[in-house]
PDB file of N, CA, C and O in Angstrom:
ATOM      1  N   MET F   1       0.823  -1.200   0.000  1.00 62.00           N
ATOM      2  CA  MET F   1       0.000   0.000   0.000  1.00 62.00           C
ATOM      3  C   MET F   1       0.868   1.266   0.000  1.00 62.00           C
ATOM      4  O   MET F   1       0.530   2.234  -0.656  1.00 62.00           O
ATOM      5  N   THR F   2       1.965   1.231   0.693  1.00 77.00           N
ATOM      6  CA  THR F   2       2.858   2.378   0.746  1.00 77.00           C
ATOM      7  C   THR F   2       3.422   2.696  -0.636  1.00 77.00           C
ATOM      8  O   THR F   2       3.556   3.858  -1.009  1.00 77.00           O
ATOM      9  N   THR F   3       3.734   1.666  -1.407  1.00 77.00           N
ATOM     10  CA  THR F   3       4.263   1.868  -2.754  1.00 77.00           C
ATOM     11  C   THR F   3       3.246   2.585  -3.632  1.00 77.00           C
ATOM     12  O   THR F   3       3.595   3.499  -4.378  1.00 77.00           O
ATOM     13  N   LEU F   4       2.002   2.200  -3.516  1.00 73.00           N
ATOM     14  CA  LEU F   4       0.947   2.848  -4.294  1.00 73.00           C
ATOM     15  C   LEU F   4       0.805   4.318  -3.902  1.00 73.00           C
ATOM     16  O   LEU F   4       0.700   5.195  -4.765  1.00 73.00           O
ATOM     17  N   LEU F   5       0.833   4.601  -2.616  1.00 72.00           N
ATOM     18  CA  LEU F   5       0.730   5.987  -2.161  1.00 72.00           C
ATOM     19  C   LEU F   5       1.931   6.812  -2.624  1.00 72.00           C
ATOM     20  O   LEU F   5       1.781   7.972  -3.007  1.00 72.00           O
ATOM     21  N   ASN F   6       3.119   6.232  -2.609  1.00 70.00           N
ATOM     22  CA  ASN F   6       4.309   6.935  -3.092  1.00 70.00           C
ATOM     23  C   ASN F   6       4.199   7.245  -4.578  1.00 70.00           C
ATOM     24  O   ASN F   6       4.601   8.322  -5.024  1.00 70.00           O
ATOM     25  N   LEU F   7       3.670   6.308  -5.347  1.00 66.00           N
ATOM     26  CA  LEU F   7       3.484   6.517  -6.782  1.00 66.00           C
ATOM     27  C   LEU F   7       2.499   7.654  -7.038  1.00 66.00           C
ATOM     28  O   LEU F   7       2.766   8.555  -7.835  1.00 66.00           O
ATOM     29  N   ILE F   8       1.393   7.639  -6.349  1.00 67.00           N
ATOM     30  CA  ILE F   8       0.387   8.695  -6.510  1.00 67.00           C
ATOM     31  C   ILE F   8       0.971  10.048  -6.118  1.00 67.00           C
ATOM     32  O   ILE F   8       0.798  11.041  -6.820  1.00 67.00           O
ATOM     33  N   HIS F   9       1.687  10.079  -5.021  1.00 65.00           N
ATOM     34  CA  HIS F   9       2.303  11.319  -4.565  1.00 65.00           C
ATOM     35  C   HIS F   9       3.303  11.851  -5.586  1.00 65.00           C
ATOM     36  O   HIS F   9       3.312  13.048  -5.896  1.00 65.00           O
ATOM     37  N   SER F  10       4.133  10.988  -6.143  1.00 65.00           N
ATOM     38  CA  SER F  10       5.122  11.436  -7.127  1.00 65.00           C
ATOM     39  C   SER F  10       4.453  11.930  -8.407  1.00 65.00           C
ATOM     40  O   SER F  10       4.914  12.881  -9.029  1.00 65.00           O
ATOM     41  N   LEU F  11       3.353  11.310  -8.804  1.00 62.00           N
ATOM     42  CA  LEU F  11       2.629  11.766  -9.997  1.00 62.00           C
ATOM     43  C   LEU F  11       1.999  13.133  -9.769  1.00 62.00           C
ATOM     44  O   LEU F  11       1.990  13.979 -10.666  1.00 62.00           O
ATOM     45  N   LEU F  12       1.509  13.369  -8.590  1.00 64.00           N
ATOM     46  CA  LEU F  12       0.918  14.670  -8.280  1.00 64.00           C
ATOM     47  C   LEU F  12       1.976  15.760  -8.251  1.00 64.00           C
ATOM     48  O   LEU F  12       1.738  16.879  -8.686  1.00 64.00           O
ATOM     49  N   LEU F  13       3.154  15.465  -7.774  1.00 61.00           N
ATOM     50  CA  LEU F  13       4.216  16.461  -7.697  1.00 61.00           C
ATOM     51  C   LEU F  13       4.814  16.764  -9.063  1.00 61.00           C
ATOM     52  O   LEU F  13       5.357  17.844  -9.268  1.00 61.00           O
ATOM     53  N   THR F  14       4.706  15.846 -10.006  1.00 60.00           N
ATOM     54  CA  THR F  14       5.252  16.064 -11.343  1.00 60.00           C
ATOM     55  C   THR F  14       4.603  17.271 -12.003  1.00 60.00           C
ATOM     56  O   THR F  14       5.273  18.090 -12.608  1.00 60.00           O
ATOM     57  N   GLY F  15       3.308  17.425 -11.881  1.00 62.00           N
ATOM     58  CA  GLY F  15       2.600  18.539 -12.487  1.00 62.00           C
ATOM     59  C   GLY F  15       2.956  19.878 -11.880  1.00 62.00           C
ATOM     60  O   GLY F  15       2.886  20.903 -12.535  1.00 62.00           O
ATOM     61  N   VAL F  16       3.364  19.886 -10.623  1.00 63.00           N
ATOM     62  CA  VAL F  16       3.685  21.137  -9.941  1.00 63.00           C
ATOM     63  C   VAL F  16       4.879  21.811 -10.600  1.00 63.00           C
ATOM     64  O   VAL F  16       4.875  22.999 -10.864  1.00 63.00           O
ATOM     65  N   GLY F  17       5.925  21.079 -10.897  1.00 74.00           N
ATOM     66  CA  GLY F  17       7.113  21.645 -11.528  1.00 74.00           C
ATOM     67  C   GLY F  17       6.815  22.189 -12.909  1.00 74.00           C
ATOM     68  O   GLY F  17       7.309  23.257 -13.285  1.00 74.00           O
ATOM     69  N   GLU F  18       5.995  21.476 -13.667  1.00 80.00           N
ATOM     70  CA  GLU F  18       5.633  21.931 -15.006  1.00 80.00           C
ATOM     71  C   GLU F  18       4.817  23.212 -14.933  1.00 80.00           C
ATOM     72  O   GLU F  18       5.012  24.120 -15.728  1.00 80.00           O
ATOM     73  N   ARG F  19       3.937  23.283 -13.965  1.00 80.00           N
ATOM     74  CA  ARG F  19       3.120  24.488 -13.817  1.00 80.00           C
ATOM     75  C   ARG F  19       3.993  25.685 -13.448  1.00 80.00           C
ATOM     76  O   ARG F  19       3.806  26.786 -13.965  1.00 80.00           O
ATOM     77  N   GLU F  20       4.940  25.466 -12.534  1.00 82.00           N
ATOM     78  CA  GLU F  20       5.835  26.553 -12.141  1.00 82.00           C
ATOM     79  C   GLU F  20       6.678  27.027 -13.319  1.00 82.00           C
ATOM     80  O   GLU F  20       6.907  28.221 -13.481  1.00 82.00           O
ATOM     81  N   GLN F  21       7.129  26.110 -14.154  1.00 86.00           N
ATOM     82  CA  GLN F  21       7.905  26.487 -15.335  1.00 86.00           C
ATOM     83  C   GLN F  21       7.052  27.307 -16.295  1.00 86.00           C
ATOM     84  O   GLN F  21       7.506  28.304 -16.849  1.00 86.00           O
ATOM     85  N   ALA F  22       5.806  26.880 -16.498  1.00 87.00           N
ATOM     86  CA  ALA F  22       4.915  27.607 -17.400  1.00 87.00           C
ATOM     87  C   ALA F  22       4.626  29.006 -16.858  1.00 87.00           C
ATOM     88  O   ALA F  22       4.631  29.979 -17.616  1.00 87.00           O
ATOM     89  N   GLU F  23       4.391  29.109 -15.558  1.00 88.00           N
ATOM     90  CA  GLU F  23       4.126  30.418 -14.963  1.00 88.00           C
ATOM     91  C   GLU F  23       5.336  31.334 -15.080  1.00 88.00           C
ATOM     92  O   GLU F  23       5.199  32.526 -15.354  1.00 88.00           O
ATOM     93  N   SER F  24       6.516  30.780 -14.894  1.00 90.00           N
ATOM     94  CA  SER F  24       7.740  31.570 -15.027  1.00 90.00           C
ATOM     95  C   SER F  24       7.910  32.053 -16.463  1.00 90.00           C
ATOM     96  O   SER F  24       8.258  33.211 -16.704  1.00 90.00           O
ATOM     97  N   TYR F  25       7.655  31.170 -17.409  1.00 91.00           N
ATOM     98  CA  TYR F  25       7.746  31.506 -18.837  1.00 91.00           C
ATOM     99  C   TYR F  25       6.773  32.639 -19.177  1.00 91.00           C
ATOM    100  O   TYR F  25       7.131  33.607 -19.848  1.00 91.00           O
ATOM    101  N   LEU F  26       5.555  32.544 -18.668  1.00 91.00           N
ATOM    102  CA  LEU F  26       4.554  33.576 -18.940  1.00 91.00           C
ATOM    103  C   LEU F  26       4.899  34.888 -18.239  1.00 91.00           C
ATOM    104  O   LEU F  26       4.674  35.966 -18.783  1.00 91.00           O
ATOM    105  N   ALA F  27       5.471  34.809 -17.051  1.00 94.00           N
ATOM    106  CA  ALA F  27       5.806  36.008 -16.285  1.00 94.00           C
ATOM    107  C   ALA F  27       6.917  36.824 -16.941  1.00 94.00           C
ATOM    108  O   ALA F  27       7.055  38.015 -16.659  1.00 94.00           O
ATOM    109  N   GLN F  28       7.682  36.223 -17.832  1.00 95.00           N
ATOM    110  CA  GLN F  28       8.766  36.926 -18.503  1.00 95.00           C
ATOM    111  C   GLN F  28       8.279  37.773 -19.676  1.00 95.00           C
ATOM    112  O   GLN F  28       9.072  38.473 -20.307  1.00 95.00           O
ATOM    113  N   SER F  29       6.993  37.750 -19.941  1.00 94.00           N
ATOM    114  CA  SER F  29       6.418  38.534 -21.040  1.00 94.00           C
ATOM    115  C   SER F  29       6.605  40.016 -20.802  1.00 94.00           C
ATOM    116  O   SER F  29       6.439  40.502 -19.678  1.00 94.00           O
ATOM    117  N   ARG F  30       6.935  40.749 -21.854  1.00 96.00           N
ATOM    118  CA  ARG F  30       7.164  42.194 -21.734  1.00 96.00           C
ATOM    119  C   ARG F  30       5.884  42.995 -21.845  1.00 96.00           C
ATOM    120  O   ARG F  30       5.799  44.106 -21.339  1.00 96.00           O
ATOM    121  N   ASP F  31       4.883  42.460 -22.552  1.00 94.00           N
ATOM    122  CA  ASP F  31       3.615  43.168 -22.704  1.00 94.00           C
ATOM    123  C   ASP F  31       2.506  42.144 -22.925  1.00 94.00           C
ATOM    124  O   ASP F  31       2.738  40.947 -22.983  1.00 94.00           O
ATOM    125  N   ILE F  32       1.273  42.647 -23.037  1.00 92.00           N
ATOM    126  CA  ILE F  32       0.113  41.761 -23.155  1.00 92.00           C
ATOM    127  C   ILE F  32       0.153  40.943 -24.439  1.00 92.00           C
ATOM    128  O   ILE F  32      -0.291  39.793 -24.467  1.00 92.00           O
ATOM    129  N   TYR F  33       0.736  41.490 -25.485  1.00 95.00           N
ATOM    130  CA  TYR F  33       0.786  40.784 -26.762  1.00 95.00           C
ATOM    131  C   TYR F  33       1.736  39.589 -26.681  1.00 95.00           C
ATOM    132  O   TYR F  33       1.433  38.513 -27.191  1.00 95.00           O
ATOM    133  N   GLU F  34       2.859  39.799 -26.019  1.00 95.00           N
ATOM    134  CA  GLU F  34       3.796  38.693 -25.851  1.00 95.00           C
ATOM    135  C   GLU F  34       3.214  37.641 -24.907  1.00 95.00           C
ATOM    136  O   GLU F  34       3.387  36.443 -25.111  1.00 95.00           O
ATOM    137  N   LEU F  35       2.494  38.076 -23.886  1.00 92.00           N
ATOM    138  CA  LEU F  35       1.841  37.132 -22.976  1.00 92.00           C
ATOM    139  C   LEU F  35       0.852  36.260 -23.735  1.00 92.00           C
ATOM    140  O   LEU F  35       0.829  35.041 -23.574  1.00 92.00           O
ATOM    141  N   GLU F  36       0.037  36.874 -24.586  1.00 93.00           N
ATOM    142  CA  GLU F  36      -0.934  36.108 -25.372  1.00 93.00           C
ATOM    143  C   GLU F  36      -0.235  35.142 -26.325  1.00 93.00           C
ATOM    144  O   GLU F  36      -0.671  34.008 -26.493  1.00 93.00           O
ATOM    145  N   ARG F  37       0.871  35.583 -26.934  1.00 94.00           N
ATOM    146  CA  ARG F  37       1.615  34.701 -27.832  1.00 94.00           C
ATOM    147  C   ARG F  37       2.172  33.505 -27.070  1.00 94.00           C
ATOM    148  O   ARG F  37       2.086  32.367 -27.523  1.00 94.00           O
ATOM    149  N   ARG F  38       2.714  33.765 -25.890  1.00 92.00           N
ATOM    150  CA  ARG F  38       3.275  32.673 -25.082  1.00 92.00           C
ATOM    151  C   ARG F  38       2.179  31.721 -24.607  1.00 92.00           C
ATOM    152  O   ARG F  38       2.385  30.508 -24.572  1.00 92.00           O
ATOM    153  N   MET F  39       1.028  32.266 -24.222  1.00 92.00           N
ATOM    154  CA  MET F  39      -0.088  31.415 -23.811  1.00 92.00           C
ATOM    155  C   MET F  39      -0.532  30.533 -24.963  1.00 92.00           C
ATOM    156  O   MET F  39      -0.811  29.334 -24.788  1.00 92.00           O
ATOM    157  N   HIS F  40      -0.616  31.112 -26.144  1.00 92.00           N
ATOM    158  CA  HIS F  40      -0.995  30.361 -27.339  1.00 92.00           C
ATOM    159  C   HIS F  40       0.042  29.267 -27.610  1.00 92.00           C
ATOM    160  O   HIS F  40      -0.311  28.121 -27.911  1.00 92.00           O
ATOM    161  N   HIS F  41       1.306  29.598 -27.483  1.00 92.00           N
ATOM    162  CA  HIS F  41       2.378  28.634 -27.707  1.00 92.00           C
ATOM    163  C   HIS F  41       2.263  27.455 -26.736  1.00 92.00           C
ATOM    164  O   HIS F  41       2.349  26.293 -27.136  1.00 92.00           O
ATOM    165  N   LEU F  42       2.056  27.748 -25.452  1.00 87.00           N
ATOM    166  CA  LEU F  42       1.927  26.682 -24.463  1.00 87.00           C
ATOM    167  C   LEU F  42       0.698  25.810 -24.733  1.00 87.00           C
ATOM    168  O   LEU F  42       0.761  24.586 -24.623  1.00 87.00           O
ATOM    169  N   ALA F  43      -0.408  26.452 -25.073  1.00 88.00           N
ATOM    170  CA  ALA F  43      -1.643  25.710 -25.303  1.00 88.00           C
ATOM    171  C   ALA F  43      -1.532  24.764 -26.490  1.00 88.00           C
ATOM    172  O   ALA F  43      -2.046  23.647 -26.461  1.00 88.00           O
ATOM    173  N   HIS F  44      -0.832  25.199 -27.532  1.00 88.00           N
ATOM    174  CA  HIS F  44      -0.762  24.386 -28.741  1.00 88.00           C
ATOM    175  C   HIS F  44       0.425  23.442 -28.776  1.00 88.00           C
ATOM    176  O   HIS F  44       0.514  22.608 -29.667  1.00 88.00           O
ATOM    177  N   SER F  45       1.327  23.570 -27.827  1.00 84.00           N
ATOM    178  CA  SER F  45       2.459  22.642 -27.793  1.00 84.00           C
ATOM    179  C   SER F  45       2.208  21.505 -26.814  1.00 84.00           C
ATOM    180  O   SER F  45       3.052  20.659 -26.617  1.00 84.00           O
ATOM    181  N   GLY F  46       1.030  21.510 -26.189  1.00 71.00           N
ATOM    182  CA  GLY F  46       0.695  20.459 -25.246  1.00 71.00           C
ATOM    183  C   GLY F  46       1.341  20.648 -23.893  1.00 71.00           C
ATOM    184  O   GLY F  46       1.345  19.752 -23.074  1.00 71.00           O
ATOM    185  N   GLN F  47       1.887  21.818 -23.625  1.00 58.00           N
ATOM    186  CA  GLN F  47       2.558  22.073 -22.365  1.00 58.00           C
ATOM    187  C   GLN F  47       1.703  22.887 -21.412  1.00 58.00           C
ATOM    188  O   GLN F  47       2.178  23.313 -20.369  1.00 58.00           O
ATOM    189  N   ALA F  48       0.457  23.103 -21.764  1.00 55.00           N
ATOM    190  CA  ALA F  48      -0.409  23.900 -20.890  1.00 55.00           C
ATOM    191  C   ALA F  48      -0.569  23.206 -19.556  1.00 55.00           C
ATOM    192  O   ALA F  48      -0.823  22.009 -19.486  1.00 55.00           O
ATOM    193  N   ALA F  49      -0.383  23.943 -18.502  1.00 53.00           N
ATOM    194  CA  ALA F  49      -0.424  23.363 -17.161  1.00 53.00           C
ATOM    195  C   ALA F  49      -1.744  23.647 -16.448  1.00 53.00           C
ATOM    196  O   ALA F  49      -1.871  23.435 -15.277  1.00 53.00           O
ATOM    197  N   TRP F  50      -2.695  24.182 -17.143  1.00 51.00           N
ATOM    198  CA  TRP F  50      -3.947  24.502 -16.475  1.00 51.00           C
ATOM    199  C   TRP F  50      -5.056  23.701 -17.027  1.00 51.00           C
ATOM    200  O   TRP F  50      -5.293  22.985 -17.730  1.00 51.00           O
TER     201      TRP F  50
END
């Protein structure tokens, strides 16, 4: 049972790092147009974390 819980826990934590990377990438936008372009890029590359 402990092995199963460890697996579930590790899978849940995997998404956290990806989300933080995506948020950091979006936060580097210089203006609203670049933010929209980056959001579009993430959404269409399958890297959307939301």
